[in-house]
XYZ file of C-alpha atoms in Angstrom:
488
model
C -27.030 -43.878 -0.650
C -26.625 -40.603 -2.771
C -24.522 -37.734 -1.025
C -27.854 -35.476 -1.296
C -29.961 -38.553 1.140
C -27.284 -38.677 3.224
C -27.237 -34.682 4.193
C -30.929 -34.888 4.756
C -31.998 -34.540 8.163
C -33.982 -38.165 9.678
C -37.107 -36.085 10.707
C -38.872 -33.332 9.488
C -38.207 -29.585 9.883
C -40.362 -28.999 13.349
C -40.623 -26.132 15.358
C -38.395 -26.358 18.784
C -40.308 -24.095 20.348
C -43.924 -24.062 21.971
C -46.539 -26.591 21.924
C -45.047 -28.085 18.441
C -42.193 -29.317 20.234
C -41.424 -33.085 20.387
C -41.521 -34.773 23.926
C -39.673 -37.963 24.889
C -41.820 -41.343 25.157
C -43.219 -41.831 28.472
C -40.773 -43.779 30.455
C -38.007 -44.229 28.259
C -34.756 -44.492 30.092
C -31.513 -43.370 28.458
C -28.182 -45.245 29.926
C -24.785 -43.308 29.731
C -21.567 -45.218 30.679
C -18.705 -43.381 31.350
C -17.837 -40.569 34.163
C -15.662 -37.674 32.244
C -16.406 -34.408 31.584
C -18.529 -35.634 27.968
C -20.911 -37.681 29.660
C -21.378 -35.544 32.471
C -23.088 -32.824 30.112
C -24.604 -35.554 27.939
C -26.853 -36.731 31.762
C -27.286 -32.701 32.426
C -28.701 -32.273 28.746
C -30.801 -35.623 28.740
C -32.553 -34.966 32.480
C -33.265 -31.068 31.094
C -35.019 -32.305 28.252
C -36.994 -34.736 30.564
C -35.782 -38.442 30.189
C -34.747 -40.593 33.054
C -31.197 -41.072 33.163
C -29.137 -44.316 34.327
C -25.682 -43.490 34.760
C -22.961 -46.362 35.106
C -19.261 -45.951 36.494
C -16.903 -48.236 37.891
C -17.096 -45.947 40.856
C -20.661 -44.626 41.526
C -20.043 -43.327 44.714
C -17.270 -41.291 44.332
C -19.140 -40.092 40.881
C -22.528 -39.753 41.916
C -21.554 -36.098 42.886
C -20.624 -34.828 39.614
C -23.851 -35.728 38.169
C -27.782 -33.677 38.357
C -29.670 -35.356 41.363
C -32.236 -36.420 39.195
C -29.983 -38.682 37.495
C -29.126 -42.260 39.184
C -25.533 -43.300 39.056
C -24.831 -47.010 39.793
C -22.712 -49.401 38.404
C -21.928 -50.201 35.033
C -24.050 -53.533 34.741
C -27.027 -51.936 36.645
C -27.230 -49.554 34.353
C -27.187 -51.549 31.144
C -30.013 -53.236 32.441
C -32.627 -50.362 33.348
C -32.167 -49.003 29.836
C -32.733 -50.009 26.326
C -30.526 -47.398 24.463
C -27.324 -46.610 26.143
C -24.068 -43.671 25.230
C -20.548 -45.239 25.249
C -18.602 -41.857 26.426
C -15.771 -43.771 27.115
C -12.527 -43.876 25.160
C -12.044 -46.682 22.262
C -9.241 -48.267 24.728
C -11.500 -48.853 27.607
C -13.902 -50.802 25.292
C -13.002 -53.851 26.150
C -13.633 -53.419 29.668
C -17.254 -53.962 28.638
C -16.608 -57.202 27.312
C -18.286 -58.643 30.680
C -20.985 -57.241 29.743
C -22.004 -58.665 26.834
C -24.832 -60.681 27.278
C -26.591 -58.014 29.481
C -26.181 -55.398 26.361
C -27.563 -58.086 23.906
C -29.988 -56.446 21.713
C -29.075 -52.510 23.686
C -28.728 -49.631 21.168
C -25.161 -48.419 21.572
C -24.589 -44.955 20.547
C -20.576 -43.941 20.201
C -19.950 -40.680 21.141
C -15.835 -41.205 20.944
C -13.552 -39.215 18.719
C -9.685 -39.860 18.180
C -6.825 -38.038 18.713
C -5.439 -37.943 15.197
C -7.468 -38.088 12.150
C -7.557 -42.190 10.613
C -5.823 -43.127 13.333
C -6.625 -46.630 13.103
C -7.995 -49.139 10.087
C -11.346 -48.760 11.490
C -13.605 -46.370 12.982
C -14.395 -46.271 16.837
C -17.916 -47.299 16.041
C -17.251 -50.306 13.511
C -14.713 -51.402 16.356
C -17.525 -51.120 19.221
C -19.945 -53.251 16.958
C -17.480 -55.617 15.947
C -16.703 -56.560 19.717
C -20.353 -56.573 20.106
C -22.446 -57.935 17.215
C -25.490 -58.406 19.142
C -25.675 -54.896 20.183
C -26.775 -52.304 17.183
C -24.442 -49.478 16.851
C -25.026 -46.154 16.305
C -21.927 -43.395 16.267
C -23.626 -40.205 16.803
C -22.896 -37.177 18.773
C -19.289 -36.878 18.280
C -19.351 -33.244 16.200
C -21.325 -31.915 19.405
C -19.285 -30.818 22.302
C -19.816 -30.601 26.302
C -20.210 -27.130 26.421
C -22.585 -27.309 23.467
C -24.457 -30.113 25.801
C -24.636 -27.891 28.799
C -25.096 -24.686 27.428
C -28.277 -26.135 24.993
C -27.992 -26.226 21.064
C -28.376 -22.297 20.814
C -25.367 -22.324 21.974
C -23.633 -24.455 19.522
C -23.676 -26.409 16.884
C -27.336 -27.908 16.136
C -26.526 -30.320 14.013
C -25.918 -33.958 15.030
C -24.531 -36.528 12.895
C -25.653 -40.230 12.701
C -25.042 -43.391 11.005
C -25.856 -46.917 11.493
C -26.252 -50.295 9.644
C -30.043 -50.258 11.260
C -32.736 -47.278 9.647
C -35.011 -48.306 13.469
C -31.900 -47.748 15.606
C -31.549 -44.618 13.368
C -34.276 -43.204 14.259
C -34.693 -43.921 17.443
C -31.125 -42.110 18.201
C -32.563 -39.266 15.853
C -35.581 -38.616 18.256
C -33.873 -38.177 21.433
C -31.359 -35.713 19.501
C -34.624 -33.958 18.333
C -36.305 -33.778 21.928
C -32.538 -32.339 23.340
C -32.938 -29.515 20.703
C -30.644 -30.579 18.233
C -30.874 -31.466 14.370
C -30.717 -35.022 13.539
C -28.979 -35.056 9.751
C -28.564 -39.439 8.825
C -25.006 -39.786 7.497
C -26.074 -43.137 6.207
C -24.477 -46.259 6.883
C -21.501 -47.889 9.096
C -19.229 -46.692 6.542
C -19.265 -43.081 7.210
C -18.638 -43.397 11.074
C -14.657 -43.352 9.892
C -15.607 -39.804 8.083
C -17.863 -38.049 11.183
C -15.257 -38.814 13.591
C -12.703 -37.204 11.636
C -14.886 -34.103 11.257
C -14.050 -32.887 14.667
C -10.187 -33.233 14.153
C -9.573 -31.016 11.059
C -8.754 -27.953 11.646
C -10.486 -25.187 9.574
C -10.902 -27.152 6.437
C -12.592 -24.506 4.225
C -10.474 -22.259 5.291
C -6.527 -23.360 4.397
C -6.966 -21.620 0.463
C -8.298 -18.684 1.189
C -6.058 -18.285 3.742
C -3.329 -19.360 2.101
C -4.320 -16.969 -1.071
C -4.818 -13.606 1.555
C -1.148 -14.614 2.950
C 0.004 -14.768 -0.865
C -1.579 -11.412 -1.996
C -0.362 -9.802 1.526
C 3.616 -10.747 0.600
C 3.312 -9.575 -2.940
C 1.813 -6.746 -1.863
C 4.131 -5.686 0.852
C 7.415 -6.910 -1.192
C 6.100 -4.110 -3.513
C 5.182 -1.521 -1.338
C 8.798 -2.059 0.549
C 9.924 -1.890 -2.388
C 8.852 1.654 -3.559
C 8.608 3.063 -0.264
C 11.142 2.173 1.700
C 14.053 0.638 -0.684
C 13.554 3.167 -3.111
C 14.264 6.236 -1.272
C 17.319 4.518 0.817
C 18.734 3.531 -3.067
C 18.238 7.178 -4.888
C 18.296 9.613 -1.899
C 19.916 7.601 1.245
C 17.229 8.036 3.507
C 16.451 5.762 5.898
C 12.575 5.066 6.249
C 12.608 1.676 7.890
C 10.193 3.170 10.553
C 7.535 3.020 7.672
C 7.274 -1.007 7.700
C 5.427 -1.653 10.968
C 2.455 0.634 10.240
C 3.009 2.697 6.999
C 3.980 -0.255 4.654
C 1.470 -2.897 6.250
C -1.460 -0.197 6.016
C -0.668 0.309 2.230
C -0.816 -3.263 1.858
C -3.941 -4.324 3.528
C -6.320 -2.231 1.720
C -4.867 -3.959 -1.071
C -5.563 -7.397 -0.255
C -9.132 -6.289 0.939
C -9.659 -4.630 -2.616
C -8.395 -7.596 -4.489
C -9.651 -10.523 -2.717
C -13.620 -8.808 -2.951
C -13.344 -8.986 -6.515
C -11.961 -12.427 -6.088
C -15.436 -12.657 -4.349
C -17.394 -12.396 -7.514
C -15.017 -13.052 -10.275
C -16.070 -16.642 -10.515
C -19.430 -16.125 -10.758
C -18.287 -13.572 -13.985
C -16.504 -17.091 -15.183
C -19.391 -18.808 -14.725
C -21.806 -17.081 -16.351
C -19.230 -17.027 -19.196
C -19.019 -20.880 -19.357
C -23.060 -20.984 -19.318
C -23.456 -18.429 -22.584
C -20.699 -20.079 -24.169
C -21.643 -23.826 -24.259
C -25.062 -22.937 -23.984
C -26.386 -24.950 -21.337
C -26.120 -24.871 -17.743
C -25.741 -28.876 -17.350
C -22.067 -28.574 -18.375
C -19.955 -29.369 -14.760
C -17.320 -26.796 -14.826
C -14.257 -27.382 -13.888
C -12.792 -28.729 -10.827
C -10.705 -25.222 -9.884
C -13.611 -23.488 -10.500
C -16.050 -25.440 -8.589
C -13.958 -24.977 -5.696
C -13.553 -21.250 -6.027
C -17.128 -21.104 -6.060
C -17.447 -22.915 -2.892
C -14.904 -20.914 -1.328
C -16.600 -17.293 -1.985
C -17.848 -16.899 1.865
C -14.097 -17.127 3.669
C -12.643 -14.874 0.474
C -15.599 -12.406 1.503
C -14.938 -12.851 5.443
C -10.929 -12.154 4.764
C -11.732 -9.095 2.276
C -13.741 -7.548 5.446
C -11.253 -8.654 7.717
C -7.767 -7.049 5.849
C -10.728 -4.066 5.799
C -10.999 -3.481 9.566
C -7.478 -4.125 10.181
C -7.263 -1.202 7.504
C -9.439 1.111 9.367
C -7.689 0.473 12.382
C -4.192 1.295 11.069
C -5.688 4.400 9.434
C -6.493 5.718 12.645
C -3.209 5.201 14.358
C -1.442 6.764 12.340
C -2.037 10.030 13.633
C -0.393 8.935 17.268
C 2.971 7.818 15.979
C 5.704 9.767 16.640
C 7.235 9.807 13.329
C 3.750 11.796 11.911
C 4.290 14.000 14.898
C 7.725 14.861 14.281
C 6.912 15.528 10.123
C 3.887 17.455 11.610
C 6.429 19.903 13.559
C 8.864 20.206 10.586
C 6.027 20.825 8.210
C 4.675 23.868 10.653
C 8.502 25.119 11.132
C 9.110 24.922 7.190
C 5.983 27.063 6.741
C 7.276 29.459 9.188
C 10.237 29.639 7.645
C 9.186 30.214 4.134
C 6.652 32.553 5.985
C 3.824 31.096 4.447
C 0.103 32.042 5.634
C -1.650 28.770 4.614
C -0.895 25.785 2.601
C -4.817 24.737 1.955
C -5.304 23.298 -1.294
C -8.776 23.246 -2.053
C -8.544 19.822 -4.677
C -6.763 17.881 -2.232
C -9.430 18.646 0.686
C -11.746 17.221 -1.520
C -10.090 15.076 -2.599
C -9.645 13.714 1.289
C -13.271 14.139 1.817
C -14.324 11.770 -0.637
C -11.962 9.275 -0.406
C -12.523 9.177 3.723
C -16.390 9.351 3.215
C -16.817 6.626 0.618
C -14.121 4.144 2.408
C -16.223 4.647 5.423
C -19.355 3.895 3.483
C -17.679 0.736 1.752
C -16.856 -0.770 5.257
C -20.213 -0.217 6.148
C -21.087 -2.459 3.227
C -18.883 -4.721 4.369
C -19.675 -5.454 7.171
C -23.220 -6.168 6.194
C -21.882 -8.829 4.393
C -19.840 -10.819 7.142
C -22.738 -10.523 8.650
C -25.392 -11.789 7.173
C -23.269 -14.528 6.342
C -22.855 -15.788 9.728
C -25.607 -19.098 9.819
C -27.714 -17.643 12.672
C -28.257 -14.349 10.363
C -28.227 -16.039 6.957
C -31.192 -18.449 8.592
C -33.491 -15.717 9.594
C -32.925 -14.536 5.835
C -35.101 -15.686 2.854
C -33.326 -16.739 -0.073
C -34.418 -13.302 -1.946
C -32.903 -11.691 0.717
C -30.456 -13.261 1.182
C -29.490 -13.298 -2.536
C -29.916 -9.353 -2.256
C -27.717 -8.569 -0.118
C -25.072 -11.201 -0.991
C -25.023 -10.212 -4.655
C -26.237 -7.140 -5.090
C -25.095 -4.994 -2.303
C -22.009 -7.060 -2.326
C -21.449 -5.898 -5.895
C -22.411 -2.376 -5.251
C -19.671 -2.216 -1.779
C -17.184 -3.945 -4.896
C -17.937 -0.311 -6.633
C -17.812 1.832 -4.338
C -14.651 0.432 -2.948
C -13.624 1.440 -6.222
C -14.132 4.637 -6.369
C -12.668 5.047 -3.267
C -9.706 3.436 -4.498
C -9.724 5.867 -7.658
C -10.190 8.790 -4.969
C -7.062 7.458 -3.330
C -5.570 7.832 -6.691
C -6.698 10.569 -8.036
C -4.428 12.107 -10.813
C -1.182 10.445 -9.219
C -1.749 7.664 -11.621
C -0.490 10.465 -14.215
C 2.761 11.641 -12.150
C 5.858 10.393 -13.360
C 7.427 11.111 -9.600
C 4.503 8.089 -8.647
C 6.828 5.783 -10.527
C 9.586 4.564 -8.271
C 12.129 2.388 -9.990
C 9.491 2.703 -13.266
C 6.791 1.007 -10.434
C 4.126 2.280 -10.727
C 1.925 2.983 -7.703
C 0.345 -0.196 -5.743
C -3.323 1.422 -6.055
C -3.197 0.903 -10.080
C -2.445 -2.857 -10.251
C -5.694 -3.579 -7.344
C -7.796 -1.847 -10.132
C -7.273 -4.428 -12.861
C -9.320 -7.572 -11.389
C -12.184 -5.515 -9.865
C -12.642 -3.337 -12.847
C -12.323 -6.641 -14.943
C -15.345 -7.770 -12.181
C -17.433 -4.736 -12.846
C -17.347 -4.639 -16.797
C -18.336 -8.249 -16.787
C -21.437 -7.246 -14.606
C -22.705 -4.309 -16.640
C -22.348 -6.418 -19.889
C -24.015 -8.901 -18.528
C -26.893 -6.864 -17.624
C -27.500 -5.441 -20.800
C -31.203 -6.948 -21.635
C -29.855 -9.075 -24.914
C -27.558 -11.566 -22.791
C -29.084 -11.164 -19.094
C -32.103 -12.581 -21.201
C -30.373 -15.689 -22.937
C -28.270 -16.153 -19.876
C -31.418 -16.489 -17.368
C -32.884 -18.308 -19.717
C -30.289 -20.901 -19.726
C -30.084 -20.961 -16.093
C -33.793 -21.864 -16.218
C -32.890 -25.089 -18.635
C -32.728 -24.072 -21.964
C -30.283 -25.433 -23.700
C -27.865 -24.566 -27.631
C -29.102 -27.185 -29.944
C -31.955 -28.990 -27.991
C -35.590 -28.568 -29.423
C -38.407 -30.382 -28.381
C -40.595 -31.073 -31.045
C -44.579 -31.325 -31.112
C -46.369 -32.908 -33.764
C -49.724 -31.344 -34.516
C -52.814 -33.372 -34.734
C -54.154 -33.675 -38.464
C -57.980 -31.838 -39.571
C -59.822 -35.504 -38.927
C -58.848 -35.457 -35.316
C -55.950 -37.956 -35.102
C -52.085 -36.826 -34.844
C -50.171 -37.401 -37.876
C -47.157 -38.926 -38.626
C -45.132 -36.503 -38.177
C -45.816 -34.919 -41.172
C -46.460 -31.172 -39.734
C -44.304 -30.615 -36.504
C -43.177 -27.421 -34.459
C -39.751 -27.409 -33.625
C -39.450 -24.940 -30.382
């Protein structure tokens, strides 16, 4: 089965809401064995959405408590009995335990709902190790990505999706319907085979997550080695002062903005790549490469980082008002002007200077924000994809420009001040403008009409060096030979 079957969902997109909602067959009873915490919220959710629910334990009476009244808890082989499909919420060590009750689960749908404790922990998965000690049960591992509190609280809550997989498309299905009429979204995983993969889905710990995490951690120590470098090791080397008190707030606030800056033009500078991969072969069939494909997959948690170093950068910014170092500077700047006997020190470019930069930083975190956003899945799904697109790419690129004019506001003419230049360094601001300005030439020459034109048309399936030729038909009705052709 292709990847692209296997991600499809086992029933149609239909409404959860209202009158198009599914209900459960009349009568069915749904078995659970096991007592823990798991497969107490799987009897809650099953008796809310309306199926009769058969609970077995080794110990019903002392159980029976923990469980919805409407559910019946008895023992284990009273329960496999009342019920035709049946959830093993018990742990893959305790398995065997059911070995006695074999012959009453003969021909039973057993769903596994186990996970492990450590990812391919053993040869086999939970579920192929369930079926093998029962081969004339059909097995099912399903439900193992959804957790209690996902069960109690109801699939708004949570995750929606529920992942199955079985040897048997009825058994399938069957499972697939009863996640459906408990609210959920039934997406067939295919066969046996991929129980070993769903059951190590719940064990990995942020998985799209570890490069761009590791790449904001990278850009944040370069950054900061630099920035200690020029303000903090610099003036200790040439004039001995001590400004060590700059590295909590001061150094780390120069360096997140930095990070932010850089890793939204990581954002789109793949897309830049791509496009210039698809005008230079010609085609947009071509796979690129591996690095490249995974950069491209990876453009959300770059994005959610870039607003996060952000915030933490507006934050900082306004603390540093209350420390006590700007107080004290305050006081010696008012006492120095005193001094010196001076009526005002306004400069009239600077306060505009500050204006702008303030004004358009605020308005790029606005943008910003937007974007984290409407990237969360319960904003992006009430989006169309034109919308969607919209805001993603265009207003994304547009908070990449203004960010960079507030970035060139920061600057201002300092770029041009050899005193900027500490050990011949010069300032942090200058090197964050060579990606995104890289980023933003790439866009507007790519929007000039002559190769936005070729490149959409490539991305619609043209392709360099492909015609498709028609042969015309001849005066006496008939095509010809091939005689007279059009070459498109």
């Amino acid at each position: 089965m292709s990847r692209g079957d296997m991600a499809k969902p086992l029933l149609g997109h239909r409404s959860m809401e209202g009158d198009s909602s599914p209900t459960p067959p009349a009568g069915r009873t749904v078995g659970v064995l096991g007592s823990g915490d798991f497969a107490r919220s799987l009897a809650i959710r099953l008796v809310c959405s309306g199926f009769k629910v058969v609970v077995g334990s080794r110990n019903p009476k002392r159980k029976a408590s923990l469980f919805p009244a409407a559910a019946e808890v008895t023992f284990q082989a009273e329960a496999v009995k009342k019920a035709d499909v049946i959830f093993v919420a018990i742990f893959r060590e305790h398995y065997s335990t059911l070995c006695d009750l074999a012959d009453v689960l003969a021909g039973k749908i057993l769903v596994d709902v186990s996970n492990n404790t450590e990812i391919n922990h053993h040869k086999e998965s939970n579920a192929e190790y369930l079926a093998s000690l029962f081969p004339a049960c059909t097995v099912v591992k399903g439900f193992n990505v959804v957790s209690a509190w996902t069960l109690q609280s109801g699939a708004r809550d949570g995750n929606k999706q529920v992942l199955i997989c079985s040897n048997n498309q009825e058994a399938k299905r069957t499972v697939a319907e009863i996640a459906q009429v408990m609210g959920f979204t039934p997406v067939d995983m295919g066969c046996m085979s991929s129980a070993r993969e769903i059951e190590n889905i719940p064990l990995r710990l942020l998985p799209a997550w570890k490069i761009p995490i590791f790449l904001a951690l990278g850009l944040f120590l370069c950054f900061f080695t630099y920035n200690l470098i020029r303000q903090v090791i610099h003036p200790y080397v040439r004039e001995q002062k001590n400004k060590l008190y700059k590295i909590p707030i001061e150094v780390v606030n120069t360096t997140l903005p930095c990070v932010s800056y850089v890793m939204l033009s990581l954002v789109y500078l793949p897309g830049v790549l791509a496009a210039c991969s698809q005008l230079y072969y010609g085609t947009k069939y071509r796979r690129f490469p591996d690095w490249l494909d995974q950069w491209l997959l990876h453009r959300k948690q770059i994005g959610l980082l870039s607003f996060f170093c952000a915030a933490l950068h507006a934050v900082y910014s306004l603390c540093l008002p209350m420390r006590r170092s700007h107080r004290y500077l305050l006081i010696e700047t008012a006492v120095k002007q005193a001094v010196e006997k001076k009526m005002t020190i306004w400069v009239e470019e600077e306060v505009w200077r500050m204006e702008i930069y303030i004004s358009v930083g605020i308005i790029a975190l606005g943008l910003l924000s937007l974007l984290a956003i409407t990237s969360l899945p319960s904003i992006a799904n009430s989006l169309n994809w034109r919308e969607f697109s919209f805001i993603q790419s265009s207003l994304g690129f547009i908070a990449l420009v203004i960010s960079t004019l507030h970035t060139l506001t920061y600057g201002w003419s300092r770029a041009f001040d050899e005193n900027q230049y500490k050990f011949y360094l010069p300032p942090t601001y200058t090197l964050t403008l060579l990606v995104p300005c890289t980023v933003i030439i790439a866009k507007v020459i790519f929007s000039l009409p002559c190769i936005q034109h070729r490149l959409l048309r490539i991305r619609r399936g043209w392709e360099k060096g492909r015609y498709v030729k028609f042969v015309l038909p001849s005066t006496t009705g008939e095509f010809s030979s091939g005689e007279t052709s059009s070459n498109v």
